[in-house]
Amino acid sequence: MNGTRHREVGEYLRRLQRSMKDLPAERRDEIIAEIEEHIDEDLAGQPTATDADVRNVLERVGDPDEIAAEARERFGVRATTFGTPWLEVIALVFLVIPFLGWIVGMVLVWVSQVWTTREKVMATVIVPGGVIASSLLTIGSGRGSLGPSEAAVLSITLFLGIPAALYLGIRLRAATR
Amino acid sequence: MRYMVAGQDRLLTQMRRGTLEYCVLALLRQEERYGFDLVRALGSVDGMVTSEGTIYPLLSRLRRDGLVSTTWEESPTGPPRRYYRLTPKGHKALGEFVQEWQRFRDAVDRFVEGGER
């Protein structure tokens, strides 16, 4: 514009840039450029704008986080977490402990907003799925009581929490990068 | 205490989000418009948009899907403006939506406006 852009506008655009930094660069730049044009257009219509007027314009444009959330929704990008995702790490530790630990881990996994529902379902069915499959095998073998080998298979399946945790860990890294 | 069906807020948000794109297409049916003008037209109707900035991600999406296209045009007052226009694909999508929407709206109205007539 005429080189006298208001300081608050520059500040606003930088906040917007930060809020959208996890979006594809091409989309992000396009959206920011258009919002910048929008603000310029609005201010061009009020040449005697005071600081309060400028703030008003920015308020109407809206909260950068809200715009970024809308962009994620429109482009199917999931929200990224910055820093260490403690809840998720603790969930993974619990998951590898059979029985009670696994249950606690699963609750934490479902509480987390980082994994997608699909990933949560995948991770949840691994352990019960393994136990059911090995039980069926044991019953299918035709003997009424558990032999030592069947018991071994059954107890190994209880540690299927480990691959479940591995799977979620890999997805977690992808989501927090 | 407000009485609401579970998830009502979310439903209203989703309904608004889902129909907003067709409102944008409808605004472009007769004439091309530049972003600011488009946003102002949407914002002037109560309950349509929460903030002006949230419309730009939608415009970007519509362009990527080939429903609208943009061209730069000189402005009589300031810098050049980016004008949006409907593509043939956009016209088609809007036409289909309008038909379905009218049926849907009439069906819902029939129940919520005090029973069958």
XYZ file of C-alpha atoms in Angstrom:
294
model
C 0.000 0.000 0.000
C 1.294 3.488 0.680
C 4.044 2.289 2.998
C 2.393 3.565 6.139
C 0.732 0.319 7.133
C -0.467 0.401 10.656
C 1.750 -1.379 13.152
C -1.166 -3.407 14.484
C -1.968 -4.734 11.036
C 1.592 -6.057 10.668
C 1.350 -7.605 14.117
C -1.979 -9.203 13.228
C -0.646 -10.712 9.997
C 2.336 -12.186 11.855
C -0.023 -13.791 14.372
C -2.026 -15.218 11.519
C 1.157 -16.600 9.966
C 2.053 -18.305 13.251
C -1.428 -19.756 13.767
C -1.403 -21.302 10.303
C 2.155 -22.567 10.224
C 1.091 -26.219 10.065
C -0.904 -25.644 6.857
C 0.506 -26.290 3.371
C 2.611 -23.216 2.527
C 0.879 -22.508 -0.773
C -2.595 -22.459 0.801
C -1.423 -20.492 3.808
C 0.266 -17.788 1.717
C -2.794 -17.456 -0.477
C -5.170 -17.066 2.477
C -2.906 -14.571 4.234
C -2.455 -12.531 1.030
C -6.221 -12.304 0.599
C -6.839 -11.323 4.193
C -4.158 -8.675 3.815
C -5.950 -7.349 0.723
C -9.201 -7.405 2.656
C -7.752 -5.323 5.497
C -6.152 -2.861 3.058
C -9.417 -2.511 1.193
C -11.319 -1.889 4.403
C -8.812 0.719 5.604
C -8.664 2.377 2.173
C -12.367 3.098 2.631
C -11.671 5.035 5.830
C -8.655 7.294 5.180
C -8.912 8.982 8.575
C -8.948 5.720 10.525
C -7.902 6.060 14.153
C -6.180 3.298 16.149
C -9.587 2.267 17.423
C -10.916 2.029 13.863
C -7.992 -0.195 12.875
C -8.624 -2.455 15.854
C -12.269 -2.602 14.835
C -11.334 -3.717 11.345
C -9.062 -6.451 12.723
C -11.741 -7.576 15.151
C -14.198 -8.034 12.325
C -11.653 -10.065 10.381
C -11.470 -12.309 13.435
C -9.224 -14.297 15.720
C -6.213 -15.784 13.849
C -6.657 -19.097 15.667
C -10.264 -19.273 14.540
C -9.294 -18.577 10.921
C -6.543 -21.212 11.135
C -9.016 -23.736 12.569
C -11.411 -23.028 9.730
C -8.608 -23.493 7.189
C -7.640 -26.845 8.755
C -11.251 -27.934 8.578
C -11.615 -26.875 4.949
C -8.385 -28.548 3.907
C -8.638 -31.639 6.087
C -5.450 -30.912 8.040
C -5.447 -32.122 11.609
C -4.449 -29.850 14.474
C -0.801 -30.190 15.443
C 0.495 -30.100 18.952
C 3.703 -28.331 19.719
C 6.096 -29.444 22.453
C 6.009 -32.808 24.197
C 2.595 -34.461 24.082
C 2.679 -35.688 27.701
C -0.791 -37.185 27.831
C -0.045 -39.297 24.766
C 3.359 -40.446 26.030
C 1.863 -41.537 29.369
C -0.921 -43.352 27.503
C 1.648 -45.340 25.516
C 3.533 -46.353 28.690
C 0.343 -47.690 30.300
C -0.693 -49.504 27.116
C 2.160 -52.017 27.256
C 1.208 -53.160 30.790
C -1.338 -56.000 30.541
C -4.782 -55.817 32.169
C -5.266 -52.718 34.317
C -2.431 -50.771 32.661
C -3.874 -51.448 29.237
C -7.306 -50.225 30.354
C -5.885 -46.988 31.781
C -3.820 -46.513 28.609
C -6.863 -46.998 26.405
C -8.884 -44.419 28.351
C -6.057 -41.905 27.893
C -5.804 -42.740 24.180
C -9.498 -41.980 23.706
C -9.213 -38.765 25.733
C -6.372 -37.534 23.512
C -7.219 -35.224 20.636
C -4.062 -35.962 18.690
C -4.940 -39.371 17.281
C -7.759 -39.712 14.796
C -10.774 -41.877 15.606
C -9.615 -44.399 13.019
C -6.221 -44.733 14.685
C -7.858 -45.099 18.093
C -10.126 -47.870 16.862
C -7.213 -49.684 15.216
C -5.163 -49.567 18.404
C -8.097 -50.589 20.593
C -8.964 -53.782 18.728
C -5.435 -55.191 18.592
C -5.360 -56.671 22.128
C -8.969 -57.924 22.467
C -8.744 -59.148 18.874
C -5.596 -61.133 19.630
C -7.056 -62.625 22.813
C -10.264 -63.668 21.049
C -8.352 -65.184 18.145
C -6.065 -67.220 20.378
C -9.004 -68.332 22.572
C -10.812 -69.587 19.490
C -7.678 -71.456 18.446
C -7.456 -73.028 21.894
C -11.117 -74.088 21.868
C -10.744 -75.236 18.270
C -7.925 -77.560 19.247
C -10.647 -79.736 20.821
C -9.349 -80.092 24.336
C -11.396 -78.953 27.304
C -8.545 -77.733 29.438
C -5.684 -75.402 28.686
C -2.458 -77.133 27.821
C 0.845 -75.410 28.527
C 1.289 -74.314 24.894
C -2.215 -72.780 24.705
C -1.629 -70.940 27.952
C 1.619 -69.595 26.535
C -0.124 -68.353 23.360
C -2.843 -66.702 25.436
C -0.404 -64.933 27.716
C 1.682 -63.717 24.780
C -1.400 -62.101 23.272
C -1.757 -60.058 26.449
C 1.416 -58.266 25.373
C -0.139 -57.187 22.077
C -0.337 -53.821 23.838
C 3.269 -53.392 22.705
C 2.539 -53.358 18.940
C -0.548 -51.214 19.641
C 1.627 -48.703 21.481
C 4.229 -48.818 18.701
C 1.593 -48.111 16.080
C 0.198 -45.152 18.054
C 3.717 -43.907 18.731
C 4.486 -43.774 15.010
C 1.227 -41.936 14.311
C 2.003 -39.571 17.184
C 5.362 -38.644 15.689
C 3.711 -37.921 12.369
C 1.117 -35.719 14.066
C 3.497 -33.693 16.213
C 6.308 -33.119 13.754
C -30.999 -23.287 31.702
C -31.240 -23.888 27.987
C -32.698 -27.081 26.689
C -30.845 -28.460 23.741
C -30.568 -31.681 21.872
C -27.106 -33.182 22.459
C -24.590 -31.784 19.989
C -26.937 -29.049 18.816
C -24.238 -26.365 18.800
C -22.045 -28.578 16.709
C -24.859 -29.394 14.335
C -25.650 -25.718 13.785
C -21.974 -24.985 13.156
C -21.758 -27.820 10.652
C -24.962 -26.754 8.923
C -23.685 -23.217 8.583
C -20.320 -24.421 7.324
C -21.885 -26.797 4.826
C -24.303 -24.280 3.342
C -21.961 -21.287 3.382
C -20.136 -22.469 0.298
C -23.339 -22.535 -1.693
C -24.187 -19.048 -0.479
C -20.827 -17.946 -1.894
C -21.558 -19.682 -5.191
C -25.038 -18.128 -5.274
C -23.608 -14.634 -4.755
C -21.465 -15.211 -7.830
C -24.264 -16.549 -10.009
C -25.152 -13.204 -11.599
C -21.882 -11.334 -11.472
C -18.244 -11.624 -10.554
C -17.200 -10.044 -7.284
C -13.968 -9.308 -5.476
C -13.194 -10.876 -2.116
C -13.968 -7.905 0.076
C -17.315 -7.317 -1.601
C -18.203 -10.995 -1.309
C -17.320 -11.106 2.370
C -19.285 -7.946 3.106
C -22.342 -9.331 1.346
C -22.200 -12.495 3.458
C -21.490 -10.582 6.666
C -24.464 -8.262 6.148
C -26.889 -11.118 6.745
C -27.237 -11.966 10.409
C -26.166 -15.452 11.481
C -24.287 -16.371 8.339
C -20.633 -15.866 9.304
C -18.906 -15.450 12.647
C -15.918 -13.477 11.381
C -14.935 -12.121 7.985
C -11.551 -13.834 7.898
C -12.997 -17.343 8.063
C -14.431 -16.944 4.559
C -11.008 -16.859 2.904
C -10.105 -20.492 3.655
C -13.416 -21.399 2.009
C -12.676 -19.296 -1.078
C -9.293 -20.955 -1.358
C -10.917 -24.368 -1.140
C -13.561 -23.517 -3.761
C -10.842 -22.380 -6.111
C -8.835 -25.534 -5.612
C -11.944 -27.599 -6.316
C -12.449 -25.675 -9.557
C -15.850 -24.249 -8.585
C -14.654 -20.653 -8.847
C -11.812 -18.977 -10.691
C -10.071 -15.681 -10.044
C -8.758 -12.865 -12.213
C -6.940 -9.675 -11.334
C -8.652 -6.481 -12.342
C -7.704 -2.852 -11.934
C -9.553 -0.966 -9.256
C -10.664 2.647 -9.812
C -9.385 3.609 -6.361
C -6.663 1.372 -4.968
C -4.493 -1.624 -5.846
C -5.742 -4.310 -8.312
C -8.456 -6.583 -6.994
C -8.857 -10.326 -7.202
C -12.257 -11.049 -8.741
C -14.072 -14.332 -8.245
C -16.345 -15.863 -10.832
C -18.290 -19.086 -11.114
C -16.847 -21.803 -13.373
C -19.180 -24.103 -15.354
C -18.506 -26.728 -12.682
C -19.515 -24.195 -10.029
C -22.764 -23.423 -11.869
C -23.571 -27.091 -12.033
C -22.826 -27.693 -8.338
C -24.974 -24.722 -7.358
C -27.872 -25.857 -9.561
C -27.864 -29.305 -8.020
C -27.682 -27.920 -4.508
C -30.549 -25.477 -5.051
C -32.880 -28.272 -6.142
C -32.007 -30.505 -3.229
C -32.073 -27.635 -0.784
C -35.602 -26.606 -1.768
C -36.898 -30.122 -1.290
C -35.108 -30.491 2.021
C -36.204 -27.088 3.313
C -39.833 -27.696 2.396
C -39.749 -31.090 4.083
C -38.305 -29.721 7.326
C -40.621 -26.700 7.319
C -43.591 -28.949 6.994
C -42.806 -30.514 10.356
C -41.299 -27.674 12.348
C -43.939 -25.138 11.369
C -46.737 -26.733 13.331
C -47.570 -30.046 11.818
C -48.770 -31.134 8.414
C -51.052 -28.933 6.434
